[in-house]
Amino acid sequence: MKIWYLVTFKWSKNMYCTNLVLTDSKDKAEKHYEKYEWVSVREADEWEVNNYRNRGMPVVEL
């Protein structure tokens, strides 16, 4: 079963980004973003998933 995660990562010197990621494991998400200097992965709350969907924000599926 796939789970929604929020992945925040350091994009550049002073910029951080957050992606909504649908994947079957936290490890898979961490591995996908390992090229960045700093990464935080946590399960997304239902309201966060709805917020991303309602705003038409990009979603990553692994």
Backbone as JSON, one array per atom type, in Angstrom:
{
  "sequence": "MKIWYLVTFKWSKNMYCTNLVLTDSKDKAEKHYEKYEWVSVREADEWEVNNYRNRGMPVVEL",
  "N": [[0.83, -1.17, 0.0], [0.56, 2.19, -0.86], [1.8, 5.21, 0.56], [1.33, 8.61, 1.5], [3.87, 11.05, 1.63], [5.57, 13.9, 2.97], [8.22, 15.56, 1.64], [10.9, 17.43, 2.42], [13.54, 19.37, 1.24], [16.89, 20.63, 0.79], [17.35, 22.77, -1.7], [19.08, 24.7, -2.79], [21.66, 27.02, -1.77], [20.19, 28.88, -0.08], [17.58, 28.02, -0.31], [14.76, 26.03, 0.28], [12.7, 23.26, -0.54], [9.5, 21.64, -0.78], [7.99, 18.57, -1.45], [5.14, 16.62, -2.27], [4.91, 13.25, -1.94], [4.1, 10.1, -3.22], [4.51, 6.91, -2.26], [5.64, 3.54, -1.54], [7.29, 3.24, 0.64], [9.14, 4.9, 3.23], [11.89, 4.79, 3.06], [12.35, 4.52, 0.33], [11.61, 7.03, -0.63], [13.52, 8.61, 0.7], [15.87, 7.65, -0.51], [15.45, 8.46, -3.15], [15.76, 11.21, -2.95], [18.33, 11.57, -2.04], [20.47, 12.89, -3.19], [20.48, 15.5, -2.46], [21.72, 17.96, -0.15], [20.47, 18.17, 2.37], [17.71, 16.48, 3.75], [14.35, 15.85, 4.69], [11.93, 13.55, 5.62], [8.58, 12.77, 6.1], [5.44, 11.31, 7.12], [2.59, 12.5, 5.45], [-0.05, 14.59, 6.6], [-3.63, 14.24, 6.36], [-4.93, 16.67, 5.69], [-2.86, 18.06, 4.5], [-2.33, 16.6, 2.18], [-4.78, 16.97, 0.86], [-4.66, 19.75, 0.54], [-2.48, 20.07, -1.25], [-3.52, 18.73, -3.51], [-5.89, 20.22, -4.06], [-4.85, 22.68, -4.8], [-3.56, 22.09, -7.08], [-0.9, 21.41, -7.12], [2.33, 20.01, -7.9], [2.83, 16.47, -7.73], [4.82, 13.79, -6.72], [5.29, 10.52, -7.76], [6.53, 7.49, -6.73]],
  "CA": [[0.0, 0.0, 0.0], [1.35, 3.41, -0.95], [1.54, 6.2, 1.59], [1.73, 9.98, 1.17], [4.93, 11.63, 2.45], [6.06, 15.24, 2.65], [9.67, 15.54, 1.58], [11.49, 18.76, 2.38], [14.96, 19.22, 0.93], [17.65, 21.85, 0.51], [17.52, 22.87, -3.15], [20.29, 25.48, -3.02], [22.23, 27.61, -0.55], [19.19, 29.5, 0.78], [16.23, 27.64, -0.74], [14.25, 24.71, 0.62], [11.48, 22.92, -1.27], [8.74, 20.52, -0.24], [7.21, 17.81, -2.43], [4.24, 15.56, -1.81], [5.4, 12.04, -2.6], [3.33, 8.88, -3.02], [5.41, 5.78, -2.4], [5.32, 2.44, -0.62], [8.14, 3.24, 1.83], [9.9, 6.11, 3.55], [13.25, 4.56, 2.56], [12.36, 4.77, -1.11], [11.6, 8.49, -0.79], [14.83, 9.11, 1.12], [16.84, 7.28, -1.53], [15.2, 9.28, -4.34], [16.2, 12.58, -2.69], [19.62, 11.53, -1.36], [21.47, 13.75, -3.85], [20.44, 16.83, -1.85], [22.52, 18.09, 1.06], [19.63, 17.97, 3.55], [16.39, 15.94, 3.4], [13.48, 15.42, 5.78], [10.78, 12.81, 5.09], [7.6, 12.38, 7.12], [4.11, 11.03, 6.59], [1.77, 13.7, 5.28], [-1.38, 14.59, 7.19], [-4.7, 14.25, 5.36], [-5.2, 18.04, 5.24], [-1.75, 18.46, 3.62], [-2.57, 15.94, 0.9], [-5.9, 17.69, 0.24], [-4.18, 21.08, 0.17], [-1.69, 19.92, -2.48], [-4.42, 18.36, -4.61], [-6.79, 21.33, -4.37], [-4.09, 23.77, -5.41], [-2.96, 21.61, -8.34], [0.55, 21.38, -6.96], [2.89, 18.76, -8.42], [2.96, 15.31, -6.86], [5.8, 12.82, -7.21], [4.92, 9.13, -7.46], [7.67, 6.58, -6.88]],
  "C": [[0.89, 1.25, 0.0], [0.86, 4.44, 0.06], [2.03, 7.57, 1.09], [2.79, 10.46, 2.16], [5.17, 13.07, 2.01], [7.57, 15.18, 2.73], [10.15, 16.98, 1.44], [12.98, 18.58, 2.17], [15.59, 20.56, 0.61], [17.99, 21.87, -0.97], [18.8, 23.6, -3.51], [20.7, 26.12, -1.71], [21.18, 28.15, 0.41], [17.76, 29.11, 0.43], [15.92, 26.19, -0.37], [12.95, 24.49, -0.13], [10.8, 21.74, -0.57], [7.92, 19.88, -1.35], [6.3, 16.83, -1.7], [4.59, 14.33, -2.62], [4.52, 10.86, -2.22], [4.25, 7.7, -3.29], [5.07, 4.71, -1.37], [6.24, 2.38, 0.59], [8.89, 4.56, 1.99], [11.32, 5.98, 3.0], [13.37, 4.87, 1.08], [12.38, 6.28, -1.39], [12.95, 9.08, -0.41], [15.89, 8.83, 0.07], [16.69, 8.16, -2.77], [15.76, 10.7, -4.17], [17.6, 12.66, -2.06], [20.67, 12.44, -1.98], [21.5, 15.16, -3.23], [21.17, 16.8, -0.51], [21.74, 17.78, 2.33], [18.25, 17.51, 3.1], [15.65, 15.54, 4.66], [12.25, 14.76, 5.16], [9.87, 12.45, 6.25], [6.27, 12.1, 6.44], [3.31, 12.32, 6.54], [0.44, 13.51, 5.99], [-2.42, 14.7, 6.08], [-4.95, 15.66, 4.82], [-4.1, 18.53, 4.31], [-1.92, 17.85, 2.22], [-3.69, 16.67, 0.16], [-5.48, 19.07, -0.23], [-3.38, 21.03, -1.14], [-2.59, 19.63, -3.68], [-5.3, 19.52, -5.03], [-6.09, 22.48, -5.07], [-3.43, 23.34, -6.73], [-1.45, 21.58, -8.29], [1.09, 20.03, -7.44], [3.05, 17.7, -7.33], [3.95, 14.34, -7.51], [5.32, 11.43, -6.8], [6.12, 8.24, -7.74], [7.22, 5.15, -6.88]]
}
